[in-house]
PDB file of C-alpha atoms and ligand atoms in Angstrom:
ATOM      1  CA  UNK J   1       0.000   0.000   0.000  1.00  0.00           C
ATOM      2  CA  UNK J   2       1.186   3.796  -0.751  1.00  0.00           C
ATOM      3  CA  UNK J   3       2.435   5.741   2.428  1.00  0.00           C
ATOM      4  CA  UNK J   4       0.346   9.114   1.087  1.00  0.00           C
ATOM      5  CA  UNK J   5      -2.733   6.673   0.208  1.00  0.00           C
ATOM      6  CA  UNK J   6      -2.500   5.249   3.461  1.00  0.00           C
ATOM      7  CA  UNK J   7      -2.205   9.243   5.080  1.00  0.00           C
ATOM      8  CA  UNK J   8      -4.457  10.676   2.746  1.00  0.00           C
ATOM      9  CA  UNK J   9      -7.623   7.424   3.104  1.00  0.00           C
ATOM     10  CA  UNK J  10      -7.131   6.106   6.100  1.00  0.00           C
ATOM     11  CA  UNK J  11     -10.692   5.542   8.277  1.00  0.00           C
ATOM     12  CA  UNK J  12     -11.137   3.954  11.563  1.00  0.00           C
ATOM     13  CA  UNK J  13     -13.838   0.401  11.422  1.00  0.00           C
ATOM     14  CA  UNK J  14     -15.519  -0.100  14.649  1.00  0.00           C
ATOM     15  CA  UNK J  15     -17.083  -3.492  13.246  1.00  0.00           C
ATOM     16  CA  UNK J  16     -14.222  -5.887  13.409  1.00  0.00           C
ATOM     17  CA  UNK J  17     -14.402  -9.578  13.823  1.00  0.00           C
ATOM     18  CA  UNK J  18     -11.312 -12.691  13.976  1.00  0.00           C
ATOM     19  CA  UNK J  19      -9.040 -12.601  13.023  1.00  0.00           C
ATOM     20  CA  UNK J  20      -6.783 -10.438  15.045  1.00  0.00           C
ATOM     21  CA  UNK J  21      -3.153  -9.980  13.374  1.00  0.00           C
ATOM     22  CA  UNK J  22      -0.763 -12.549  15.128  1.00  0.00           C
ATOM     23  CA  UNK J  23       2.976 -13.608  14.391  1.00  0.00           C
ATOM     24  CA  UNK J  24       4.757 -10.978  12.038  1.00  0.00           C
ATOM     25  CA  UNK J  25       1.700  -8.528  11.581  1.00  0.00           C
ATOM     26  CA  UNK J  26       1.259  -8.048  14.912  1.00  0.00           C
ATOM     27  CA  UNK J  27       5.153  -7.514  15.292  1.00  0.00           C
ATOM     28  CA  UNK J  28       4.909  -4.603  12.528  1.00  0.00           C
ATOM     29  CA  UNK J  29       2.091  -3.067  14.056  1.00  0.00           C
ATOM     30  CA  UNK J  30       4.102  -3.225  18.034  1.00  0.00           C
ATOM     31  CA  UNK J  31       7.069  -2.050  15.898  1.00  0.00           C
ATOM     32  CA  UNK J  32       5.092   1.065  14.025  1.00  0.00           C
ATOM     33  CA  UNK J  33       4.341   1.758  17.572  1.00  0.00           C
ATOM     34  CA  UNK J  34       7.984   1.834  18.560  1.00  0.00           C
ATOM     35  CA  UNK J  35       8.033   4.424  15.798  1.00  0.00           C
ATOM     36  CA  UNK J  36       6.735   6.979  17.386  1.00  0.00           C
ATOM     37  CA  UNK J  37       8.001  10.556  17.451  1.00  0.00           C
ATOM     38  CA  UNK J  38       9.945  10.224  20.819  1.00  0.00           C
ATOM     39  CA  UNK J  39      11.676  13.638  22.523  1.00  0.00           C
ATOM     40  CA  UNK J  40      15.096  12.507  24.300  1.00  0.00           C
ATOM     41  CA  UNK J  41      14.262   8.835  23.308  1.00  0.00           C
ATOM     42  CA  UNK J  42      12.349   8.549  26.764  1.00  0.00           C
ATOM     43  CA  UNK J  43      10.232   5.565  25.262  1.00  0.00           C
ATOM     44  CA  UNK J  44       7.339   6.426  26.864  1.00  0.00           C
ATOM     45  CA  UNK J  45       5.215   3.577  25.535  1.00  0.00           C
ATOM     46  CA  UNK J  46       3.258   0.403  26.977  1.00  0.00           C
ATOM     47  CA  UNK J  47       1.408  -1.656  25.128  1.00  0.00           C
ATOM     48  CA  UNK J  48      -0.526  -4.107  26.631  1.00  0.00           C
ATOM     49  CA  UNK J  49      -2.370  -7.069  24.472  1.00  0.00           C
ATOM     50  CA  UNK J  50      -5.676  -8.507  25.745  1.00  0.00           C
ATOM     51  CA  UNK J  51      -7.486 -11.212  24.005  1.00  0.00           C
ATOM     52  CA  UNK J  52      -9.145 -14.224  24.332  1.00  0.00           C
ATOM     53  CA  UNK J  53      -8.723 -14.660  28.627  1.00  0.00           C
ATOM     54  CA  UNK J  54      -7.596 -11.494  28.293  1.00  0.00           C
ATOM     55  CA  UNK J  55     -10.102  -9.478  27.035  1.00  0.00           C
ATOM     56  CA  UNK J  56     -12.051 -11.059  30.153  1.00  0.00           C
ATOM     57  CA  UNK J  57      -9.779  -9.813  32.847  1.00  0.00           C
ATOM     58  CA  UNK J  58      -9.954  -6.078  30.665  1.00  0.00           C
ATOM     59  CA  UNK J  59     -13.856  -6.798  30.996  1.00  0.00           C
ATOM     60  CA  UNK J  60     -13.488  -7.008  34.709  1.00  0.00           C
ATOM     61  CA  UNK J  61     -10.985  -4.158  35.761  1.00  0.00           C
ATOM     62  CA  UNK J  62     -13.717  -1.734  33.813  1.00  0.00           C
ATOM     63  CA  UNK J  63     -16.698  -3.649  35.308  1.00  0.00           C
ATOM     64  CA  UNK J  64     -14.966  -2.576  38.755  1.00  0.00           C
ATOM     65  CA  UNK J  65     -14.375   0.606  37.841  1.00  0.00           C
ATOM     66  CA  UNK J  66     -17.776   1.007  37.508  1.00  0.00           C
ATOM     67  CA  UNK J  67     -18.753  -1.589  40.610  1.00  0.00           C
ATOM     68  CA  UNK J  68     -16.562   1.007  42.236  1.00  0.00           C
ATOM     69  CA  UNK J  69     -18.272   4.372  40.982  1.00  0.00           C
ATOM     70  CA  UNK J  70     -21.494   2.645  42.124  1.00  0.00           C
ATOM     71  CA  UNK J  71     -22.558   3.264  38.734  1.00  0.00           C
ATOM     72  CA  UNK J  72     -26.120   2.209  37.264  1.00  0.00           C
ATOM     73  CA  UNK J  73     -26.601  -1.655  35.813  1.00  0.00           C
ATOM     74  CA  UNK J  74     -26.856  -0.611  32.582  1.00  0.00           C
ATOM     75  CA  UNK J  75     -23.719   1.221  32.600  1.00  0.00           C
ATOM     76  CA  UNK J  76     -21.664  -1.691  34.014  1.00  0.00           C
ATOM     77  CA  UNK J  77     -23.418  -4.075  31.440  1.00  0.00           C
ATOM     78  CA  UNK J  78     -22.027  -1.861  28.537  1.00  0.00           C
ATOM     79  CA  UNK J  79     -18.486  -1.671  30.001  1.00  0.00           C
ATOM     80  CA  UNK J  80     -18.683  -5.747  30.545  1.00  0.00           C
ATOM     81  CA  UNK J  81     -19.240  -5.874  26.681  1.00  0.00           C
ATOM     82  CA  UNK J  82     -17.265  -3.049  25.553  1.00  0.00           C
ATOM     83  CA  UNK J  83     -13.960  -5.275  25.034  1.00  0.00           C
ATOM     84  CA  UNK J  84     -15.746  -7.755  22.899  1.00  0.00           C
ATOM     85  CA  UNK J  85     -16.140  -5.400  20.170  1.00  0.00           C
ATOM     86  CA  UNK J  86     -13.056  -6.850  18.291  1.00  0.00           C
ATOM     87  CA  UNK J  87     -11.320 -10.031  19.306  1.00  0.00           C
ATOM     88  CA  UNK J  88      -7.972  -8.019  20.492  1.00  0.00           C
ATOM     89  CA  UNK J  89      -7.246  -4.873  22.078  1.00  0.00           C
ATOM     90  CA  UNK J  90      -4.231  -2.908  22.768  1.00  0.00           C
ATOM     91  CA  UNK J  91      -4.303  -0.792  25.406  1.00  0.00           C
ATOM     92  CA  UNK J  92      -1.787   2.455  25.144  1.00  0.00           C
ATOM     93  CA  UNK J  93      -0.091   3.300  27.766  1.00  0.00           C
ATOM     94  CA  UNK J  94       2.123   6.632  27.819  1.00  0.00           C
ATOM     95  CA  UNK J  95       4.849   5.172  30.363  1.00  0.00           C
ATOM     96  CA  UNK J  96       6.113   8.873  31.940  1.00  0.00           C
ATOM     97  CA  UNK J  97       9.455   9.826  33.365  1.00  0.00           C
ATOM     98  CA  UNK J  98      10.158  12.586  34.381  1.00  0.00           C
ATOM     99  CA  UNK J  99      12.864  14.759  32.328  1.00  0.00           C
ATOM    100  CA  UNK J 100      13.212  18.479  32.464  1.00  0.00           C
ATOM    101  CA  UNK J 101      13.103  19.439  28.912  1.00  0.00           C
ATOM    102  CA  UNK J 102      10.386  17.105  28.157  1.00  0.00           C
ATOM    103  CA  UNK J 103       7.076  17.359  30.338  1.00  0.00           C
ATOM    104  CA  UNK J 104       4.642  14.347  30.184  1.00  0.00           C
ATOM    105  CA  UNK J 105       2.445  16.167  28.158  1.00  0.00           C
ATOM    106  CA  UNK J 106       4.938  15.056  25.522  1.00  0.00           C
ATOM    107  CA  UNK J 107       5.087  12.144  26.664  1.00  0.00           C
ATOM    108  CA  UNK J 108       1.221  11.104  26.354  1.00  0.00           C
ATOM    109  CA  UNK J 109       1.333  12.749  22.584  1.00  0.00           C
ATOM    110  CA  UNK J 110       3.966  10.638  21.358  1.00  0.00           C
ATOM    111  CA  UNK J 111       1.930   7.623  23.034  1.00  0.00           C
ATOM    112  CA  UNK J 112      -1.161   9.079  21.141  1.00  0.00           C
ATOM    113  CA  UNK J 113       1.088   9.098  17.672  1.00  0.00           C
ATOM    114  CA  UNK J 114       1.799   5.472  18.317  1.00  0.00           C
ATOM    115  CA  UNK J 115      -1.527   4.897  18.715  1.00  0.00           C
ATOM    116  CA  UNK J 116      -2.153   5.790  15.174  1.00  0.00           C
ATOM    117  CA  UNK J 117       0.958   4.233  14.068  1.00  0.00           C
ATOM    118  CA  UNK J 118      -0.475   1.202  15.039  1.00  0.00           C
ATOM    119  CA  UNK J 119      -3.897   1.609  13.379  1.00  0.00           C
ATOM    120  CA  UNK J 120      -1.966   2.315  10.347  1.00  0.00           C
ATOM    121  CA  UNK J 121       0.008  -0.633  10.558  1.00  0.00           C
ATOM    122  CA  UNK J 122      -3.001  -3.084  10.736  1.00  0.00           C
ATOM    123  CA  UNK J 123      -4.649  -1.132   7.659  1.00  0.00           C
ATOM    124  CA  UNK J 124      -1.068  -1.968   5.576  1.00  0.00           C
ATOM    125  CA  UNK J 125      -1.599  -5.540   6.531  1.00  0.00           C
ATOM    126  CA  UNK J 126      -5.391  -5.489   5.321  1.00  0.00           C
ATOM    127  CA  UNK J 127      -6.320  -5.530   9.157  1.00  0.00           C
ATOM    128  CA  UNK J 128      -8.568  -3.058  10.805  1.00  0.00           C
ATOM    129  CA  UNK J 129      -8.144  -0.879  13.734  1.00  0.00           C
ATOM    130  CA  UNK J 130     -10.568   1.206  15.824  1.00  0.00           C
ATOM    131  CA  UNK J 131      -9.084   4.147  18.174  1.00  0.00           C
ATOM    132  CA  UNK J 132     -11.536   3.953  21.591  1.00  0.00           C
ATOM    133  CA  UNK J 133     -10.905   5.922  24.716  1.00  0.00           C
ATOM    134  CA  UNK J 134     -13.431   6.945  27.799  1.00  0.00           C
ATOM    135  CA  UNK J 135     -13.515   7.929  31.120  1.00  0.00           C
ATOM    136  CA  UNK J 136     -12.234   4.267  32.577  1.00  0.00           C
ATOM    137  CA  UNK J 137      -8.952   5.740  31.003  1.00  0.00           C
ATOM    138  CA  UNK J 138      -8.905   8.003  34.009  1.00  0.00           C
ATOM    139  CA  UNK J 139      -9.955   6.167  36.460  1.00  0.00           C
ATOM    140  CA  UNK J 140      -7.613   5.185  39.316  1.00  0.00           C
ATOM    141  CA  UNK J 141      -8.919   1.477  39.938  1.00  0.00           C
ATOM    142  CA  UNK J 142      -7.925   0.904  35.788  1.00  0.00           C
ATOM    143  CA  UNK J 143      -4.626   2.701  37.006  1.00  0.00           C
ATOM    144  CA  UNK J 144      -3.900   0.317  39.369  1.00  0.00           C
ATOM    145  CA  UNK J 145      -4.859  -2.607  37.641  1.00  0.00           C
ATOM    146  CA  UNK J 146      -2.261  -1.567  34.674  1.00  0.00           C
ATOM    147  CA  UNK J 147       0.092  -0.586  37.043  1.00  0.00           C
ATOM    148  CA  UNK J 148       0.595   2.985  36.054  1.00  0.00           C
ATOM    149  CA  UNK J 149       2.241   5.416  38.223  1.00  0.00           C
ATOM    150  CA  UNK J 150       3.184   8.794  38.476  1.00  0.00           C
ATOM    151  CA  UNK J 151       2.191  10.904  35.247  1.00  0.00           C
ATOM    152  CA  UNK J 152       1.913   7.208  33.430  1.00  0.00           C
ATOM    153  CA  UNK J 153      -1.885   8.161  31.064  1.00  0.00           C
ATOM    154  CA  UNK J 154      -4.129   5.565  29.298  1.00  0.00           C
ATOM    155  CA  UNK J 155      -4.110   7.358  25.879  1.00  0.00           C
ATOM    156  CA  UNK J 156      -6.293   4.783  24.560  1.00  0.00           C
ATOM    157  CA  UNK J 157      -7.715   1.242  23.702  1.00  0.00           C
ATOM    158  CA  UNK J 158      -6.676   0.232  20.301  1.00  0.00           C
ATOM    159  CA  UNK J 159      -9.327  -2.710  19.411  1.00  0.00           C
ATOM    160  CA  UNK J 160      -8.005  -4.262  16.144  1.00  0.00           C
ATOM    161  CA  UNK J 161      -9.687  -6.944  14.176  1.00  0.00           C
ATOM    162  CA  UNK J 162     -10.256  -7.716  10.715  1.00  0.00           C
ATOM    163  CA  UNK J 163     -12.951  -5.309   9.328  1.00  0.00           C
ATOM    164  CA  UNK J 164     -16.542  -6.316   9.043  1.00  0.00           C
ATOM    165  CA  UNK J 165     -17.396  -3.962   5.992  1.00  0.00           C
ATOM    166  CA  UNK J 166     -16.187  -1.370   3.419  1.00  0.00           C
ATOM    167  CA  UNK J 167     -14.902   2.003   4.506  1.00  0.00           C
ATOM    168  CA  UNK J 168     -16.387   4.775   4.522  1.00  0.00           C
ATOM    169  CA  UNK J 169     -15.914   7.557   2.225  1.00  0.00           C
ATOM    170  CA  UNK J 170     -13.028   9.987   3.536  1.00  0.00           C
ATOM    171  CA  UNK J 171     -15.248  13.386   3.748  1.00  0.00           C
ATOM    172  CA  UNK J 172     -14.346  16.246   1.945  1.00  0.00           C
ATOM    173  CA  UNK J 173     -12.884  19.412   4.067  1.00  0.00           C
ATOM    174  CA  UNK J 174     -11.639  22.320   2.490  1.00  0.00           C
ATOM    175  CA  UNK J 175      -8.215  22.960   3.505  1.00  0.00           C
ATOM    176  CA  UNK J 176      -9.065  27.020   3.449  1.00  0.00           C
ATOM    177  CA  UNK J 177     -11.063  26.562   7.192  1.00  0.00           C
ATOM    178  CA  UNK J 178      -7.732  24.602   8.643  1.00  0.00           C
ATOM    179  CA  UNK J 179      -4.939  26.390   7.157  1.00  0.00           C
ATOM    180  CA  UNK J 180      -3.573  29.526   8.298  1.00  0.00           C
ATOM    181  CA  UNK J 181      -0.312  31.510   7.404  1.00  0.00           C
ATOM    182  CA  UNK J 182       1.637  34.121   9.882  1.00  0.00           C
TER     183      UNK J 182
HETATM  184  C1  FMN V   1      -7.863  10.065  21.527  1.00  0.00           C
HETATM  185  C2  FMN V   1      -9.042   9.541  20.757  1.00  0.00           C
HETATM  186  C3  FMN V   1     -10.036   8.855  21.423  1.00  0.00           C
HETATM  187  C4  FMN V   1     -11.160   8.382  20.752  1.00  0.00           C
HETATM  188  N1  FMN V   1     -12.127   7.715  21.443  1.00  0.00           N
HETATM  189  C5  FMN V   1     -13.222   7.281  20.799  1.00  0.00           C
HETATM  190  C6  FMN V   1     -14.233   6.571  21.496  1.00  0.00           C
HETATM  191  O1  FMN V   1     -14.128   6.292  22.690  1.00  0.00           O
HETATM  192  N2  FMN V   1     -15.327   6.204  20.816  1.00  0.00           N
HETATM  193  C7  FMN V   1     -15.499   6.511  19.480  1.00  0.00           C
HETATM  194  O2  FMN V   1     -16.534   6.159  18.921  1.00  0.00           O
HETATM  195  N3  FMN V   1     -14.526   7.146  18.793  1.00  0.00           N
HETATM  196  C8  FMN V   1     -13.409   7.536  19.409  1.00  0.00           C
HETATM  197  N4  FMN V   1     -12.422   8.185  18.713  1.00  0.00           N
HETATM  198  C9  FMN V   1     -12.615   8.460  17.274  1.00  0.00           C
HETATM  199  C10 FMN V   1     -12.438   7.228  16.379  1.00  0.00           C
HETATM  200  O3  FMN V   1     -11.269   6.501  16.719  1.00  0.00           O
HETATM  201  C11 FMN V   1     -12.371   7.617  14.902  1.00  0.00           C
HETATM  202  O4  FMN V   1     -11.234   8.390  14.657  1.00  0.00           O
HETATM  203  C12 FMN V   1     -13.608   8.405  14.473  1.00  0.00           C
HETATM  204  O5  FMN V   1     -14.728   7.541  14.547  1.00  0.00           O
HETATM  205  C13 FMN V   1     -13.495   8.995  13.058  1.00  0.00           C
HETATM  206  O6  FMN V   1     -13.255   7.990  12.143  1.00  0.00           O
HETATM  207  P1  FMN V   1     -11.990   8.065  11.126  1.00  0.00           P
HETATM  208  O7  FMN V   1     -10.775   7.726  11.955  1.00  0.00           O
HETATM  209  O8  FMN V   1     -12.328   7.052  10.084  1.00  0.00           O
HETATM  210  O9  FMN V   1     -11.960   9.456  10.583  1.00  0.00           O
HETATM  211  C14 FMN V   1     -11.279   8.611  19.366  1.00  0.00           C
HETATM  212  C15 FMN V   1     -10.253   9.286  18.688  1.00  0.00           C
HETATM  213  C16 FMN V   1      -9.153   9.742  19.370  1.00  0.00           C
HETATM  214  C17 FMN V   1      -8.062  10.478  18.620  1.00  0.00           C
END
């Protein structure tokens, strides 16, 4: 696949069903990842792979969350599916230390370009990827579970899969309301 068709077409596919990349393709999509724009060469990246068991045990640590915000049944029924929406997710994790010239703010945006590294990796390979974040990203008990400390951010749940339909069209934007020159 072209790099600038890739750039220029690229669209996220929330419907994504087995299978999930495995063996090389899921190396190239880690490595993309490992790409990332990276200030000082902090590598401020996690990744951490759930499926199969493992998108159980991400099912639970958000069902807690909730369990633990005492929020309504409905709520914690939709975070016990949420992980099942593709048969593997990656969750992001901007791994923070602190360096004087480059604030974790940094940090989590070079996590965030990974993040779309990766997505762009899986499209290359004919995979799909879907970019998914929320306030469970935040919260401390999901913290603790992933073992983040300090500045250490969520920047988000990569589910990947292989898609379940056709892209949509790329819309149209005129560059005129984006663009501006000094
Ligand atoms: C940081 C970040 C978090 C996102 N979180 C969600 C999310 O939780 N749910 C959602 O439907 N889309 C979310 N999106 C948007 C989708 O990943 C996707 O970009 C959007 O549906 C537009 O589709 P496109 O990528 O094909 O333009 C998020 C995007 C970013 C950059």
């Amino acid at each position: 696949m072209d790099a600038l068709d890739l750039l220029l077409n690229r669209r996220s596919i929330a419907k994504l069903s087995e299978p999930a990349p495995e063996g090389k393709a899921l190396e190239n999509i880690i490595r993309a990842g490992l790409r990332a724009p990276d200030h000082a060469g902090l590598t401020p990246w996690r990744f951490v792979i759930s499926q199969g068991e493992g998108l159980h045990k991400l099912s639970k640590i958000l069902v807690q969350a909730a369990q633990a915000d005492q929020s309504e049944a409905s709520v914690v029924e939709k975070v016990k599916n949420a992980p099942f929406r593709a048969p593997m997710v990656i969750t992001v994790i901007a791994k923070v230390t602190p360096h004087d010239k480059v604030p974790a703010f940094e940090q989590h945006l070079s996590a965030g370009c990974a993040v779309q590294a990766m997505q762009m990796a899986a499209i290359a390979q004919g995979y799909q990827a879907f970019w998914r974040s929320g306030k469970w990203m935040f919260h401390p008990h999901v913290h603790q579970a992933f073992n983040l400390s300090g500045e250490d951010q969520i920047v988000g749940f990569l589910y990947l899969g292989t898609p379940g339909c056709t892209p949509m069209k790329v819309p149209e934007r005129d560059l005129s309301q984006f663009v501006e020159y000094l």
